[in-house]
C-alpha positions as CSV (number, residue, x, y, z in Angstrom):
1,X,0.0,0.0,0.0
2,X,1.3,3.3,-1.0
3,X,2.3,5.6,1.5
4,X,1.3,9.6,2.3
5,X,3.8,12.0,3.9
6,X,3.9,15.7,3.9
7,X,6.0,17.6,1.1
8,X,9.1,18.8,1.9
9,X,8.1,22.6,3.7
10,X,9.7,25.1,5.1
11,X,8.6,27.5,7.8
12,X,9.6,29.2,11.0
13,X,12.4,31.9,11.5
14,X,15.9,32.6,11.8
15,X,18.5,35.3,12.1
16,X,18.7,37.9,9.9
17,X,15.8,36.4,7.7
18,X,12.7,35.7,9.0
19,X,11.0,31.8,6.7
20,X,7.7,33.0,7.7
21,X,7.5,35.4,4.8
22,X,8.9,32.1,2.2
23,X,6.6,29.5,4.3
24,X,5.8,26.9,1.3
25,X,2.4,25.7,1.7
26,X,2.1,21.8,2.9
27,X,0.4,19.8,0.3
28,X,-1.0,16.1,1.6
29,X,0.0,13.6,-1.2
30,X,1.9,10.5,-2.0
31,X,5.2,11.4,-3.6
32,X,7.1,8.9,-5.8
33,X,10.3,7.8,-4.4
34,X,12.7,9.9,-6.5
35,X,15.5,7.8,-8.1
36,X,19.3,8.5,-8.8
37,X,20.3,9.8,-12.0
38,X,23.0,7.2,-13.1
39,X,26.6,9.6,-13.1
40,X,27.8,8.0,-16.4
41,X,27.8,4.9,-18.4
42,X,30.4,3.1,-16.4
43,X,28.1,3.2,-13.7
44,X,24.7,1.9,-15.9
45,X,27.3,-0.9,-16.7
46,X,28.3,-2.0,-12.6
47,X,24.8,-1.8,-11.3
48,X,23.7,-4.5,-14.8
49,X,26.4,-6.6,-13.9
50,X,26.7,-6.4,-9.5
51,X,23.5,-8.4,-8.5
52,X,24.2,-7.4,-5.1
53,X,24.5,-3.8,-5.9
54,X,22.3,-1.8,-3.6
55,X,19.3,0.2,-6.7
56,X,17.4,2.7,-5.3
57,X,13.8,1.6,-5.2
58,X,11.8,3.3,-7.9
59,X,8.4,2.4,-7.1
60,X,6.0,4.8,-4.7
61,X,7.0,4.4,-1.1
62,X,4.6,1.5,0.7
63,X,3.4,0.2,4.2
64,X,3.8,-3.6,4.3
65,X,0.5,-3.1,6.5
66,X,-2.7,-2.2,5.7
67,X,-3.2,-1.0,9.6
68,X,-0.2,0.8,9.8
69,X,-0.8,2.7,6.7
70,X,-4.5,3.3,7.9
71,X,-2.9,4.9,11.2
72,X,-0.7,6.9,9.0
73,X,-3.7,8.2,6.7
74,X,-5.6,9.3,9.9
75,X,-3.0,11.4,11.2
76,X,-2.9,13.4,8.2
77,X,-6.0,13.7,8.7
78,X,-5.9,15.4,12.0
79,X,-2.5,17.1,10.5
80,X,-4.8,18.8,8.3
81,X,-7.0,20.4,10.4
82,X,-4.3,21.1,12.9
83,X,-4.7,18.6,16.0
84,X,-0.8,18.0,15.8
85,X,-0.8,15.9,19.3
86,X,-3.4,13.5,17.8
87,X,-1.6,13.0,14.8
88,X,1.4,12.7,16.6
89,X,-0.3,9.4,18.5
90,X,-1.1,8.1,15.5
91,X,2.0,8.3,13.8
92,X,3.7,6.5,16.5
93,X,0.9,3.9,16.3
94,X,1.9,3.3,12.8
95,X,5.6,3.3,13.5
96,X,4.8,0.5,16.7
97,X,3.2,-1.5,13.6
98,X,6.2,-0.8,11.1
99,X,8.8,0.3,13.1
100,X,11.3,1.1,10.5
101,X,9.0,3.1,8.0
102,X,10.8,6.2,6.9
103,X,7.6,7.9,6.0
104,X,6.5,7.8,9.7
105,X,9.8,9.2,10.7
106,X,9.6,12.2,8.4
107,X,6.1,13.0,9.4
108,X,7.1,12.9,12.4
109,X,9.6,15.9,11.7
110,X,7.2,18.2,10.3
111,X,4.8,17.4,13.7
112,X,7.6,18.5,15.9
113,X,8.8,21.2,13.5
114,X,5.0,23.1,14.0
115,X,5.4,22.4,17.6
116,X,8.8,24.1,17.7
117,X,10.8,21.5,18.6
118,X,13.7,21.5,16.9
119,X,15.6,18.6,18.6
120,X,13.0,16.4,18.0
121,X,12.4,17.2,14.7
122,X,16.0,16.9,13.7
123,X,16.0,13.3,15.1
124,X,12.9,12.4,12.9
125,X,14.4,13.6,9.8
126,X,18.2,12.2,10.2
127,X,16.2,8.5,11.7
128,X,14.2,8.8,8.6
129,X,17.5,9.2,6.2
130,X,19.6,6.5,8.4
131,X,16.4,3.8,7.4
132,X,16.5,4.8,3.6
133,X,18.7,6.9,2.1
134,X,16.9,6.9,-0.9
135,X,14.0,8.4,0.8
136,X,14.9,12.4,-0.4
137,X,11.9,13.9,1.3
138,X,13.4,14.1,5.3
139,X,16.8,15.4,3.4
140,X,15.0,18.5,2.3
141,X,12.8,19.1,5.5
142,X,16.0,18.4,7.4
143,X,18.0,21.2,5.3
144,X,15.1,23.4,6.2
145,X,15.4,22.8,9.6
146,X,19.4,23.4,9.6
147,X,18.6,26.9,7.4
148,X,16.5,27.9,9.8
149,X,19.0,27.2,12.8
150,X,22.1,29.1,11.0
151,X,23.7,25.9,9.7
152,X,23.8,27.0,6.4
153,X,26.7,24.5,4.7
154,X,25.2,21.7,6.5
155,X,22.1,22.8,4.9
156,X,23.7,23.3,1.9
157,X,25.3,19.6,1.8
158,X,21.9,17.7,2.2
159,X,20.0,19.9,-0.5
160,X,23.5,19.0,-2.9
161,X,22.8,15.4,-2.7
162,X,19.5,15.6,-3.4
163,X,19.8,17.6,-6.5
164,X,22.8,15.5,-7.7
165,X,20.9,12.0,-6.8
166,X,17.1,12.8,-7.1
167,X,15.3,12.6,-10.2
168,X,11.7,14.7,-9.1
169,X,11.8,17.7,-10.3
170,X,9.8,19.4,-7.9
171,X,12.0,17.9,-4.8
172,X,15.3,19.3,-6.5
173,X,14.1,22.8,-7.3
174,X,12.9,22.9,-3.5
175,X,16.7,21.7,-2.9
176,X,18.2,24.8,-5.0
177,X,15.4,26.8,-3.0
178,X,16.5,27.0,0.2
179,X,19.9,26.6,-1.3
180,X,19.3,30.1,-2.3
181,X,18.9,31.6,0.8
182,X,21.5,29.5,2.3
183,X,24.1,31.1,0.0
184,X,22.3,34.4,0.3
185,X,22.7,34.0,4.4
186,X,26.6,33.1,3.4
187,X,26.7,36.6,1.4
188,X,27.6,33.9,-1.8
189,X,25.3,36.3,-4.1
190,X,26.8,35.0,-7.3
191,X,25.6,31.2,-6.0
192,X,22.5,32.2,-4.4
193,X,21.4,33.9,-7.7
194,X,22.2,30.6,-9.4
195,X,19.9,28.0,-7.3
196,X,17.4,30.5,-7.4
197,X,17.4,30.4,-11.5
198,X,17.1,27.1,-11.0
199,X,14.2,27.2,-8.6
200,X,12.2,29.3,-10.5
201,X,10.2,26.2,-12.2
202,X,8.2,26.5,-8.8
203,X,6.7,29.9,-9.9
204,X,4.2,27.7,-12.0
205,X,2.4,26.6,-8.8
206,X,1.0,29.3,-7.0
207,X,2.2,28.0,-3.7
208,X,5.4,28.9,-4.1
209,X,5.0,32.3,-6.1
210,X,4.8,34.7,-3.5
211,X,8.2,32.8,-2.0
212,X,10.3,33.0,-5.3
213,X,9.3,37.0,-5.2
214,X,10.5,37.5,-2.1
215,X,13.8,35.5,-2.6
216,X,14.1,37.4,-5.9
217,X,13.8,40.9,-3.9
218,X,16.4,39.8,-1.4
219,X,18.9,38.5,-4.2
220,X,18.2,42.4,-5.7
221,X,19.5,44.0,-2.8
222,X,22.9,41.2,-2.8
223,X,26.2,42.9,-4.3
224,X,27.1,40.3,-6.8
C-alpha cells in the first residue's frame, strides 16, 4: 500500500531572515520515491552486472500493513485540520506497527517542527534518512530545519545530494530553494542567484510564487 507524507516545507524563523515570509504551503500527497540519476555509463554498466548492488527503489514508497498505513492516513488527517498531538499518537501507532518506516519518521519531523521542537524534529528527519537513504523527502525538511538554525553549509550539503541523486523535479528545485537563501545568508550572491534560476520552475504553482518574489527581492539587494 502506498504511503502519504507531507511535502518537503519550510517555515519558522531565523537570524537575519525571518522563513515566515517564504513558508511553502504543505500539500497532503503521495510522492514517488525519486530515483538516482546514473553519473555515467560506467556506472549503468556496474549496477547491470553487481547483483548485489544496492538500486534505489523506484516504485511509490509502501506500508507492508494495511493498519499501519490506515494509522498513518488518519493522522494526516488530523494534521490537516491542525490537532498535531493527535496525529502525533497516530504516527507513532503506525511506527509500533512498522517500526522502520521512513515515511512515519519524516512525518514525524514536520509534527515536531510546528510544535517548535527543533531537537525532536531533527532526530525524525536524520532517523528517517539512516532507514533509507533513498527516501529524499526528510533530506530536504532536514535542510530546512538546519537553514532555519544558522547551519547554512550543513544545509547546503543535504540539498547537494538531493539535487545530484534525485530525479523529481519538484524535490530538487525545493533543494536549490533553500539553497538560495543559504548562500544568500553566506553573502555567496553569485551562487544564491544561481539556485534560485534554478528554482524558479516553482513559480508555475502558486504556492510557491509569492516565496520566489521574495527570494528574488532579497537577491536584488545582494552585491554580486
Amino acid at each position: 500500500m502506498a504511503g502519504k507524507q507531507y511535502e518537503p516545507n519550510t517555515s519558522q524563523k531565523m537570524k537575519a531572515l525571518t522563513l515566515k515570509s517564504i513558508v511553502l504551503a504543505v500539500v497532503y500527497l503521495a510522492l514517488a520515491s525519486c530515483k538516482p540519476e546514473p553519473e555515467n555509463q560506467e556506472e549503468v554498466k556496474q549496477k547491470e552486472e553487481s547483483k548485489s548492488y544496492n538500486i534505489i527503489k523506484e516504485e511509490p514508497k509502501k506500508f507492508t500493513e494495511n493498519k499501519a498505513s490506515e494509522y498513518n492516513e488518519k493522522a494526516l488527517s488530523l494534521v490537516k485540520i491542525g490537532d498535531y498531538k493527535a496525529a502525533r499518537d497516530y504516527f507513532l501507532k503506525s511506527l509500533e506497527i512498522e517500526p522502520g518506516n521512513s515515511i512515519v519518521y519524516n512525518n514525524l519531523g514536520l509534527i515536531a517542527v510546528n510544535q517548535n521542537q527543533v531537537q525532536a524534529a531533527s532526530d525524525y528527519f536524520q532517523q528517517s534518512i539512516r532507514l533509507d537513504s533513498s527516501y529524499f523527502n526528510p533530506y530536504v525538511n532536514y535542510s530546512s530545519l538546519l537553514l532555519e538554525n544558522d547551519y547554512f553549509d550543513k544545509a547546503i550539503l543535504y540539498n547537494s545530494f538531493v539535487i545530484k541523486r534525485c530525479q523529481d523535479p519538484q524535490l530538487k528545485a525545493l533543494a536549490h530553494f533553500i539553497n538560495a537563501y543559504a548562500y544568500l545568508m553566506k553573502q555567496n550572491c553569485s551562487q544564491a542567484f544561481s539556485d534560485y534560476e534554478k528554482a524558479k520552475v516553482l513559480e508555475n504553482d502558486p504556492n510557491y510564487k509569492t516565496q520566489l518574489k521574495d527570494l528574488q527581492l532579497k537577491l536584488e539587494q545582494c552585491k554580486r
